[in-house]
XYZ file of C-alpha atoms in Angstrom:
132
model
C -0.097 -0.099 -0.038
C 1.693 3.091 -1.211
C -0.087 5.335 1.242
C 1.583 4.180 4.001
C 5.379 4.949 2.578
C 7.357 6.991 5.320
C 9.371 9.758 4.914
C 12.824 8.270 2.935
C 10.793 5.896 1.400
C 10.216 5.517 -2.494
C 8.149 3.064 -4.515
C 10.162 1.284 -7.170
C 7.450 -0.842 -8.392
C 8.517 -4.201 -10.384
C 11.726 -2.697 -11.838
C 14.073 -4.740 -9.721
C 11.943 -7.950 -10.369
C 11.876 -7.760 -13.837
C 15.366 -7.340 -14.429
C 16.283 -10.013 -12.842
C 13.569 -11.882 -14.738
C 14.890 -10.630 -18.196
C 18.180 -11.459 -17.038
C 16.963 -14.976 -15.938
C 15.194 -15.608 -19.450
C 18.101 -14.619 -21.397
C 20.581 -16.276 -19.294
C 18.073 -19.824 -19.546
C 17.411 -19.350 -23.550
C 21.443 -18.884 -23.992
C 22.151 -22.130 -21.834
C 19.301 -24.298 -23.687
C 20.979 -22.901 -27.465
C 24.685 -23.754 -26.306
C 23.299 -27.434 -25.406
C 21.564 -27.815 -28.637
C 24.337 -26.830 -30.516
C 26.669 -29.191 -28.363
C 24.341 -31.749 -29.184
C 24.127 -31.374 -32.625
C 27.806 -30.986 -32.834
C 28.625 -34.177 -30.659
C 28.539 -36.548 -33.420
C 30.564 -34.898 -35.898
C 33.640 -34.448 -32.392
C 32.901 -38.115 -31.728
C 35.784 -39.491 -34.308
C 37.915 -36.092 -34.283
C 40.414 -35.824 -31.713
C 41.036 -35.209 -28.339
C 41.697 -31.111 -28.323
C 38.012 -31.068 -29.563
C 36.935 -33.320 -26.871
C 38.574 -30.714 -24.481
C 36.522 -28.027 -26.477
C 33.246 -29.620 -25.837
C 34.244 -30.506 -21.782
C 34.954 -26.847 -21.472
C 31.600 -25.726 -23.270
C 29.764 -28.064 -20.900
C 31.587 -26.607 -18.099
C 30.403 -22.900 -19.045
C 26.698 -24.246 -19.518
C 26.840 -25.571 -16.215
C 28.232 -22.574 -14.596
C 25.308 -21.078 -16.564
C 22.905 -23.359 -15.184
C 24.075 -22.849 -12.115
C 23.208 -18.704 -12.497
C 19.846 -19.345 -13.701
C 19.020 -21.579 -11.006
C 20.154 -18.856 -8.397
C 17.973 -16.329 -10.094
C 15.176 -18.218 -9.841
C 15.352 -18.763 -6.267
C 16.117 -15.081 -5.818
C 12.793 -14.558 -7.620
C 10.528 -17.050 -5.820
C 11.587 -15.165 -2.234
C 10.953 -11.631 -4.023
C 7.697 -9.726 -3.913
C 5.873 -7.585 -6.053
C 6.978 -4.081 -5.694
C 10.379 -2.914 -4.172
C 10.601 0.032 -1.816
C 13.783 1.763 -1.623
C 14.888 2.695 2.163
C 16.527 6.144 1.366
C 16.423 7.312 4.951
C 18.903 4.562 5.355
C 21.920 5.119 3.006
C 24.742 5.016 5.169
C 28.436 4.126 4.206
C 29.558 0.263 4.388
C 32.205 -1.690 4.491
C 32.840 -3.363 1.277
C 33.205 -6.485 3.534
C 29.924 -6.613 4.552
C 28.473 -6.890 0.829
C 27.778 -10.380 0.388
C 25.751 -10.401 -2.880
C 26.973 -9.657 -5.674
C 30.587 -10.383 -5.177
C 31.130 -12.569 -8.246
C 29.669 -12.208 -12.123
C 27.730 -15.537 -10.894
C 25.378 -13.775 -7.817
C 22.070 -13.439 -9.186
C 22.432 -9.424 -8.601
C 25.541 -8.865 -10.721
C 25.180 -6.953 -13.528
C 21.448 -6.012 -12.848
C 20.808 -2.192 -13.260
C 17.626 -0.048 -12.504
C 16.052 2.121 -14.606
C 16.818 5.750 -14.849
C 13.405 6.475 -13.937
C 13.944 4.521 -10.997
C 17.238 5.805 -10.090
C 15.173 9.476 -10.334
C 12.895 8.892 -8.191
C 15.569 7.512 -5.325
C 18.205 10.583 -6.352
C 14.594 13.118 -5.903
C 14.161 11.463 -2.376
C 17.685 12.022 -1.875
C 17.497 15.771 -2.164
C 13.956 15.859 -0.557
C 15.768 14.069 2.702
C 19.527 16.106 2.758
C 19.324 19.212 0.877
C 17.336 21.882 3.233
């Protein structure tokens, strides 16, 4: 209920969830395409040298990593509710050691960026709170 928002809170809508969902769908399709290509090329590579087999192993490892990321994002999406609220009043400095996620490119929130509209909402709320 947006009427119950307090000073220093800004409703971002489903922007974050939508961005994560887009990333999830993209990575899932990428993994599916790579697996399809590997399966169609497996018969051709079966009679070739061991260097081709190591290339296939590398590609399979990449697909496995992608699928782990997809699973992490799916778990995160399942926990999310519709509508995000930025708690601008709680902005403070923190140590990098206290950041748990994202630390690597394989984390669910890595490379997720809010839209300019959401960032503008946050910026305006910061101005209201901290500029006299």
